[in-house]
CSV table of C-alpha atoms in Angstrom, one decimal:
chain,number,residue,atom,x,y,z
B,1,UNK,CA,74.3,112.2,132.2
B,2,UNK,CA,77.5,113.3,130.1
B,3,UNK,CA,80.2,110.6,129.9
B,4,UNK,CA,83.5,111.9,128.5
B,5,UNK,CA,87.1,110.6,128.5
B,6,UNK,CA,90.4,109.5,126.8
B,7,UNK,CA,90.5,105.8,125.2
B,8,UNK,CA,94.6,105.4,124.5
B,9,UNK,CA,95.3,102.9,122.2
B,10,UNK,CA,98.3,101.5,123.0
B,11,UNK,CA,100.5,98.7,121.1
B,12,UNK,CA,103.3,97.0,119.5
B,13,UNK,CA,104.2,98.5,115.6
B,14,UNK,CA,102.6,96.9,113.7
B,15,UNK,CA,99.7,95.3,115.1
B,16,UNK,CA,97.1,97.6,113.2
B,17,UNK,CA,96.4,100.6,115.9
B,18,UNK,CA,95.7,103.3,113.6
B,19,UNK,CA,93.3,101.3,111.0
B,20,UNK,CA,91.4,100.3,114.1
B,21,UNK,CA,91.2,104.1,115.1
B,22,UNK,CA,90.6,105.1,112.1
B,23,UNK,CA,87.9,102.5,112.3
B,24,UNK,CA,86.4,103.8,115.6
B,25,UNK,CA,87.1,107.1,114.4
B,26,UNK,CA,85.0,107.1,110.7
B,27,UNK,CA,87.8,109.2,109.2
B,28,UNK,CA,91.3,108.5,107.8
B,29,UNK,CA,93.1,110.3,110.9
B,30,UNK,CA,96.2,108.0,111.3
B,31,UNK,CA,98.7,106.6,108.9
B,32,UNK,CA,98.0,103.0,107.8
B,33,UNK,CA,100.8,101.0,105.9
B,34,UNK,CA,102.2,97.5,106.2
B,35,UNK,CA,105.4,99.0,107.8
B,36,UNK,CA,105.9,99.4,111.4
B,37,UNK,CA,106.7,102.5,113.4
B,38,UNK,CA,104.6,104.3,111.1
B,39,UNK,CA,102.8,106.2,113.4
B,40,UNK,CA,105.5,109.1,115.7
B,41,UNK,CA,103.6,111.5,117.2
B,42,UNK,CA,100.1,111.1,119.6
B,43,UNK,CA,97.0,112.2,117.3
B,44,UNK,CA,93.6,112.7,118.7
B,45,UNK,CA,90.3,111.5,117.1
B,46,UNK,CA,86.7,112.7,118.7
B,47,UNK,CA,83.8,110.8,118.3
B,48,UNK,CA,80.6,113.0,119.5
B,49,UNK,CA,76.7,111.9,120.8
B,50,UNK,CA,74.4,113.7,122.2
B,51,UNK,CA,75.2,112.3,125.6
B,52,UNK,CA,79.2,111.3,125.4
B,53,UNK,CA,82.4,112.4,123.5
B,54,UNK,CA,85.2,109.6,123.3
B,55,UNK,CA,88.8,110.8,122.6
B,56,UNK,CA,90.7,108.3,120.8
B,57,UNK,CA,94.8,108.8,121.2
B,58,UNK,CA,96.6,106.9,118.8
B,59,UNK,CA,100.1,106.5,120.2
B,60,UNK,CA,103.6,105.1,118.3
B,61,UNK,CA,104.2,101.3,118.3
B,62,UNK,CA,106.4,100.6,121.5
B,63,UNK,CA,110.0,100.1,120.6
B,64,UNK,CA,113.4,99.8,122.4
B,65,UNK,CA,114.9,103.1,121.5
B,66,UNK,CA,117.8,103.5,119.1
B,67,UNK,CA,117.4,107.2,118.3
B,68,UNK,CA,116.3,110.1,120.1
B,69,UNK,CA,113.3,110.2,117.7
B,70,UNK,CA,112.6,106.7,119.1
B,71,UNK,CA,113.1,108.5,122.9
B,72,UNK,CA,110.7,110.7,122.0
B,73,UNK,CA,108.1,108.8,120.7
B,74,UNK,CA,108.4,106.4,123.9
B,75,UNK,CA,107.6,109.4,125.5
B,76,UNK,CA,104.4,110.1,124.0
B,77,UNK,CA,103.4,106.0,124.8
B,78,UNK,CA,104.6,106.8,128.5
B,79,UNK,CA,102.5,110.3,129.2
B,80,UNK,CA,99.4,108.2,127.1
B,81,UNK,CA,99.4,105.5,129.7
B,82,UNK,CA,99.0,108.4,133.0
B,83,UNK,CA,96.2,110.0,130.9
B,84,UNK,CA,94.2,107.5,130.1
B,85,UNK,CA,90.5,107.1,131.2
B,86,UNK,CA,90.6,103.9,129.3
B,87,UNK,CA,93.0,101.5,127.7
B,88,UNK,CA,92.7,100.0,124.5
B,89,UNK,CA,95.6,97.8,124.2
B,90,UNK,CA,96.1,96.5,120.6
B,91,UNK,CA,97.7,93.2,119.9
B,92,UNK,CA,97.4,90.4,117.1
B,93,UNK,CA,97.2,86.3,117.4
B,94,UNK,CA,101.0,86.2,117.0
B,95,UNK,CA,103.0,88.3,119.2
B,96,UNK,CA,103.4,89.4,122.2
B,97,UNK,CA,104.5,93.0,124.4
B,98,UNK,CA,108.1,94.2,123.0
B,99,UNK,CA,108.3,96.7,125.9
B,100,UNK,CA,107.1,94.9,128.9
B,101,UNK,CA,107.6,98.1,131.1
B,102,UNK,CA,104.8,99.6,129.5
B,103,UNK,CA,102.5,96.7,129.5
B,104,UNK,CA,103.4,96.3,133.5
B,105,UNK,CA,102.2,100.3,133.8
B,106,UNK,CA,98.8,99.0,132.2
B,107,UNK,CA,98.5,96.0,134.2
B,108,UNK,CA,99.1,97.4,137.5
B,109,UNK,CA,97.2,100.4,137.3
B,110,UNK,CA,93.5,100.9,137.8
B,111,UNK,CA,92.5,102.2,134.6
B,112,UNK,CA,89.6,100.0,132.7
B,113,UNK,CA,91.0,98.3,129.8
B,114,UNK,CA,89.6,96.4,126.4
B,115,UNK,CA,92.1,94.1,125.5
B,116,UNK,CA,91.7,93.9,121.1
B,117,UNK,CA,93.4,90.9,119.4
B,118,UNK,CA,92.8,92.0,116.4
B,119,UNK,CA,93.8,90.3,112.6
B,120,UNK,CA,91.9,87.3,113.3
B,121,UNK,CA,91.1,87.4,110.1
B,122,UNK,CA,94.4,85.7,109.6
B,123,UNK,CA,94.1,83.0,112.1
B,124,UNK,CA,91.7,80.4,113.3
B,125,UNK,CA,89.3,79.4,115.9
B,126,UNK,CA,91.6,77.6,117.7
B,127,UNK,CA,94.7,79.5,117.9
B,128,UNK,CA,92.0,82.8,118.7
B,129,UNK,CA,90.5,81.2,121.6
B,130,UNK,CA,93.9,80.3,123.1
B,131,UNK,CA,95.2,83.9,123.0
B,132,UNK,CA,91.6,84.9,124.2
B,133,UNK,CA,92.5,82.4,127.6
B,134,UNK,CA,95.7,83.7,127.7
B,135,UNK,CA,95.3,87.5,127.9
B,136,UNK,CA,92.2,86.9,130.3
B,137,UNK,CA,94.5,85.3,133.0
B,138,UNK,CA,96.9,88.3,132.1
B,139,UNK,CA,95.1,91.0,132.5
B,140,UNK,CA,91.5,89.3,134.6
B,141,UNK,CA,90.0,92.5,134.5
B,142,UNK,CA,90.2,93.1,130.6
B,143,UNK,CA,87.4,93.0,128.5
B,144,UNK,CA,89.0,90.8,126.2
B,145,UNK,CA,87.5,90.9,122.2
B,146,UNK,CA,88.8,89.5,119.1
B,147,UNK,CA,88.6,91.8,116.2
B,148,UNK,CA,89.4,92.7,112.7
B,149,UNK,CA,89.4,96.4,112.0
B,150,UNK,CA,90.2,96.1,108.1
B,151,UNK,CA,87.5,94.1,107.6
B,152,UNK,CA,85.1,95.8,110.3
B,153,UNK,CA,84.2,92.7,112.1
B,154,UNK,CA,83.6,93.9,116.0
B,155,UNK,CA,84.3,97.1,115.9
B,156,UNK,CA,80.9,97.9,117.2
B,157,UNK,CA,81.3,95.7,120.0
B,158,UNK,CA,84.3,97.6,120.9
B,159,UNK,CA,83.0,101.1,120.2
B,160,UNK,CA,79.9,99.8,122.7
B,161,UNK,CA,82.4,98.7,125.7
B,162,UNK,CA,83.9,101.9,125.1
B,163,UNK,CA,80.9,103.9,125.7
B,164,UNK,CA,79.5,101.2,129.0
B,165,UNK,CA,83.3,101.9,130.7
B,166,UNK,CA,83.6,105.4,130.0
B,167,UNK,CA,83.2,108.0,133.1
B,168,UNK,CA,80.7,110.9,133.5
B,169,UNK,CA,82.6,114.1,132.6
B,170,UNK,CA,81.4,117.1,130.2
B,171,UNK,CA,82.6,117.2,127.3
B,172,UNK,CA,86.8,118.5,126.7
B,173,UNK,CA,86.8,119.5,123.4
B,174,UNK,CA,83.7,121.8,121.1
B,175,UNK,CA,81.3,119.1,119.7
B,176,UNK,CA,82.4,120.1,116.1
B,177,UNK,CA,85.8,119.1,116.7
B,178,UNK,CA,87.4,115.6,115.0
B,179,UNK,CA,91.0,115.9,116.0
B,180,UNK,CA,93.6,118.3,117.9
B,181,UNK,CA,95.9,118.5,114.3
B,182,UNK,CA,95.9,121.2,111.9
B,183,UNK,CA,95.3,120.6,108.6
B,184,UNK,CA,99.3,121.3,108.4
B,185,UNK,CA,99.9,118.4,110.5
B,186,UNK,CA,97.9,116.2,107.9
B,187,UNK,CA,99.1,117.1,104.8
B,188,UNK,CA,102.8,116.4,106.5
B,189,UNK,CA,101.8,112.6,107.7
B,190,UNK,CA,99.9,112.4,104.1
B,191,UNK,CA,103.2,112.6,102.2
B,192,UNK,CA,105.2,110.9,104.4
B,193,UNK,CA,102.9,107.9,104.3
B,194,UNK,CA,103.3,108.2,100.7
B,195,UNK,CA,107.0,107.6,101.3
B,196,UNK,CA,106.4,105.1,103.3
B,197,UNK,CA,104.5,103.3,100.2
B,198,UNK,CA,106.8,104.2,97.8
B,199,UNK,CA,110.5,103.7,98.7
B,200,UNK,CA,112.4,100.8,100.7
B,201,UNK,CA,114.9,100.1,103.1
B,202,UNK,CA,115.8,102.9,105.7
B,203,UNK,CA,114.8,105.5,103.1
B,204,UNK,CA,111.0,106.6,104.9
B,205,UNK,CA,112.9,105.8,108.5
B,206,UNK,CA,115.0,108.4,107.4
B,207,UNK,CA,112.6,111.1,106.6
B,208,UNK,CA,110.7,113.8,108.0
B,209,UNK,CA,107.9,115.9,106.7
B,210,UNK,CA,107.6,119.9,107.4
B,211,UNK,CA,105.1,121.9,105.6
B,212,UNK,CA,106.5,125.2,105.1
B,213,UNK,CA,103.4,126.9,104.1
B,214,UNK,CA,99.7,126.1,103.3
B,215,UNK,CA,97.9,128.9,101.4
B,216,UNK,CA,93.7,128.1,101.5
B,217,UNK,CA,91.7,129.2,98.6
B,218,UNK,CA,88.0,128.9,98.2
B,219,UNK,CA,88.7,126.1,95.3
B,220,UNK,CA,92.4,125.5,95.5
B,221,UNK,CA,95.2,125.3,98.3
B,222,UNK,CA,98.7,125.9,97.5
B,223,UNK,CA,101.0,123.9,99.9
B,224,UNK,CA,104.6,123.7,99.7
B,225,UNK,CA,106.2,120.8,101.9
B,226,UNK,CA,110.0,120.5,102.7
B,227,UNK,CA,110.6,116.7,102.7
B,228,UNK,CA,114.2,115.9,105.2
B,229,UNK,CA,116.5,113.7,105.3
B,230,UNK,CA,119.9,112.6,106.6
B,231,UNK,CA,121.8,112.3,103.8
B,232,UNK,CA,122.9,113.1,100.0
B,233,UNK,CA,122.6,109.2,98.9
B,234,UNK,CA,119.0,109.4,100.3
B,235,UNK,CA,118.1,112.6,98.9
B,236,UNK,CA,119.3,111.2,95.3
B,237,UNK,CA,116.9,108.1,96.3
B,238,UNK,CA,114.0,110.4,96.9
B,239,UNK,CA,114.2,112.3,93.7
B,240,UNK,CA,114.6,109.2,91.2
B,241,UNK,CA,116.0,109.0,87.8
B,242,UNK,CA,114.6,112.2,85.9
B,243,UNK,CA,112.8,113.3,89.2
B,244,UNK,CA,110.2,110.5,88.4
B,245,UNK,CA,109.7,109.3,92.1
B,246,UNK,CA,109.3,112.5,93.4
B,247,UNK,CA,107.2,113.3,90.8
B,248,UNK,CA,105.2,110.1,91.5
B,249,UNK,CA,105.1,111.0,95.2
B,250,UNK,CA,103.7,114.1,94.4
B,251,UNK,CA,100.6,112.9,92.2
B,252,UNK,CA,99.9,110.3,95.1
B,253,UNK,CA,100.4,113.1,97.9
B,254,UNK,CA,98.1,115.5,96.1
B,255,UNK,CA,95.2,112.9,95.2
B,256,UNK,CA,94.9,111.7,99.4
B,257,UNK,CA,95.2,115.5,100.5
B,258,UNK,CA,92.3,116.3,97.7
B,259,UNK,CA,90.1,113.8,98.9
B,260,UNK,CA,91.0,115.5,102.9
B,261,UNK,CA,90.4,118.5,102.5
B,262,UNK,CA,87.1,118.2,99.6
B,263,UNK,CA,89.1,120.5,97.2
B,264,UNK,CA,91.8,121.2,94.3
B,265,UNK,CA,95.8,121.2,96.1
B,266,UNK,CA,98.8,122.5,94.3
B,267,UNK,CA,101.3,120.6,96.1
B,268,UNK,CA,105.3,121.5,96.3
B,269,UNK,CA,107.6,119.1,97.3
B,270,UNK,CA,111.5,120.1,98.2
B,271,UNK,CA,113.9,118.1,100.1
B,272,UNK,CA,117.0,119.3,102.5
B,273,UNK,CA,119.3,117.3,103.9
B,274,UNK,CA,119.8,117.5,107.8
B,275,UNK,CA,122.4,115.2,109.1
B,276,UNK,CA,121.4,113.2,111.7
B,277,UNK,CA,118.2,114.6,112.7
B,278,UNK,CA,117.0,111.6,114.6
B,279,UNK,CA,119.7,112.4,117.2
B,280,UNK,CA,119.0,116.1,117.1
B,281,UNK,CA,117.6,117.7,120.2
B,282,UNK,CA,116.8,120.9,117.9
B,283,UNK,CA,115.9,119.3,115.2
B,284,UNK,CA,113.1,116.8,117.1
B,285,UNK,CA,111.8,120.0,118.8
B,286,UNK,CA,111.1,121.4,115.3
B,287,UNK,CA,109.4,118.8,114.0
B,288,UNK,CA,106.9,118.6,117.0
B,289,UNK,CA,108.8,115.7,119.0
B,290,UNK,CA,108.6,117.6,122.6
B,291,UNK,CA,105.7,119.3,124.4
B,292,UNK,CA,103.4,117.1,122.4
């Protein structure tokens, strides 16, 4: 017996999706900072056994759309929830749905679900065993388990639910695979988590990463990465006095996609401005926002 299927983690921004898949995962697949909406596009994770393969789709955050970007990535959340084999739906002791469309999809259809609250790190007993009550009468036929994925407490008690609920298929994907993204499509979230890190305000909102080529040598790669943005002002911001921030952005960029790929990276960073992009039909399609 083969079990195989899709476990979609679903949630508000915020509420520590991609630590927990990365978590479930073993590997630094998804982009982890204490800002929300960090995460745009759907990224795959596959875990293999010798009798199942589990593929873990870490969607956006659900948000009410303000930009076509924002359209888009409601998109990928929407086309996550008819997939799914199994729902991992992601919330935290102190908050509840933003987009209750999406939660009513997950609640009236018939697809298993593990509901996580998960930071309880940050809570007590108490307050944890009210929100357990409260998201069993929600959902009645959740698994419901209180978690914390930074500190690693119940993950395996998740990762074994997963396995009990998921279905007997063969596998989908080669047993040596760990995601659906190039290495392109890593070394592009890399540096725009680093300006997530980095800068404030609307300036990482505002920006989107491209690599314009990736050259692979047996001890060094040379990338060079075109870093977008919407206008002159935040272009100025990007560079820094003296080019310092870039500069910094570069050294921390370099060091994470180093430690990814297991060798040396001579990393260029360039930045363009594209008005508006966010609102761009054209310029969403290039940057991977449609027919993901």
């Amino acid at each position: 017996m083969h079990k195989s299927g899709f476990v979609n983690i679903i949630g508000n921004p915020n509420v520590g999706k991609s630590t927990l898949m990365n978590a479930l995962v073993g590997e630094k697949l998804s982009i982890i900072t204490s800002k929300a909406q960090t995460t745009r596009h759907r990224i795959m994770g596959i875990v293999n056994g010798d009798d199942f393969q589990i593929i873990y789709t870490d969607t956006p955050g659900i948000v009410n759309p303000h930009y076509k970007l924002h359209e888009q990535m409601m998109g990928f959340v929407n086309s996550a929830v008819q997939d799914a084999d199994l729902f991992l739906l992601v919330t935290e002791v102190g908050e509840t749905f933003k987009n209750q469309n999406v939660l009513k999809k997950v609640i009236e259809s018939s697809v298993p679900v593990i509901l996580v609250i998960n930071k309880i790190d940050l809570s007590n007993q108490q307050t944890i065993q009210e929100k357990i009550s409260y998201w069993q009468e929600q959902i009645p036929r959740a698994v419901v388990i209180p978690c914390s994925a930074t500190e690693g407490f119940n993950v395996n008690n998740i990762f074994d639910h997963i396995l009990n609920l998921l279905p007997e298929n063969p596998p989908y994907f080669p047993k040596d695979e760990l995601t659906d993204r190039s290495m392109r499509f890593f070394v592009s979230e890399i540096v725009r988590e680093k300006i997530l890190l980095l800068y404030d305000k609307e300036i990482p909102y505002s920006c989107e990463v491209a690599v314009e080529s990736y050259k692979e040598g047996e001890t060094l790669d040379k990338i060079s990465a075109l870093i977008f943005v919407e206008r002159e002002s935040q272009k100025a911001i990007l560079i820094g006095h003296q080019g310092k921030s870039i500069k910094k952005l570069g050294i921390e960029a370099r060091k994470d996609i180093e430690e990814f790929t297991g060798k040396k990276c001579y990393l260029e960073l360039r930045i363009k401005v594209l008005k508006d992009w966010r609102n761009s039909d054209r310029a969403l399609r290039q940057f991977g926002y449609e027919g993901d």
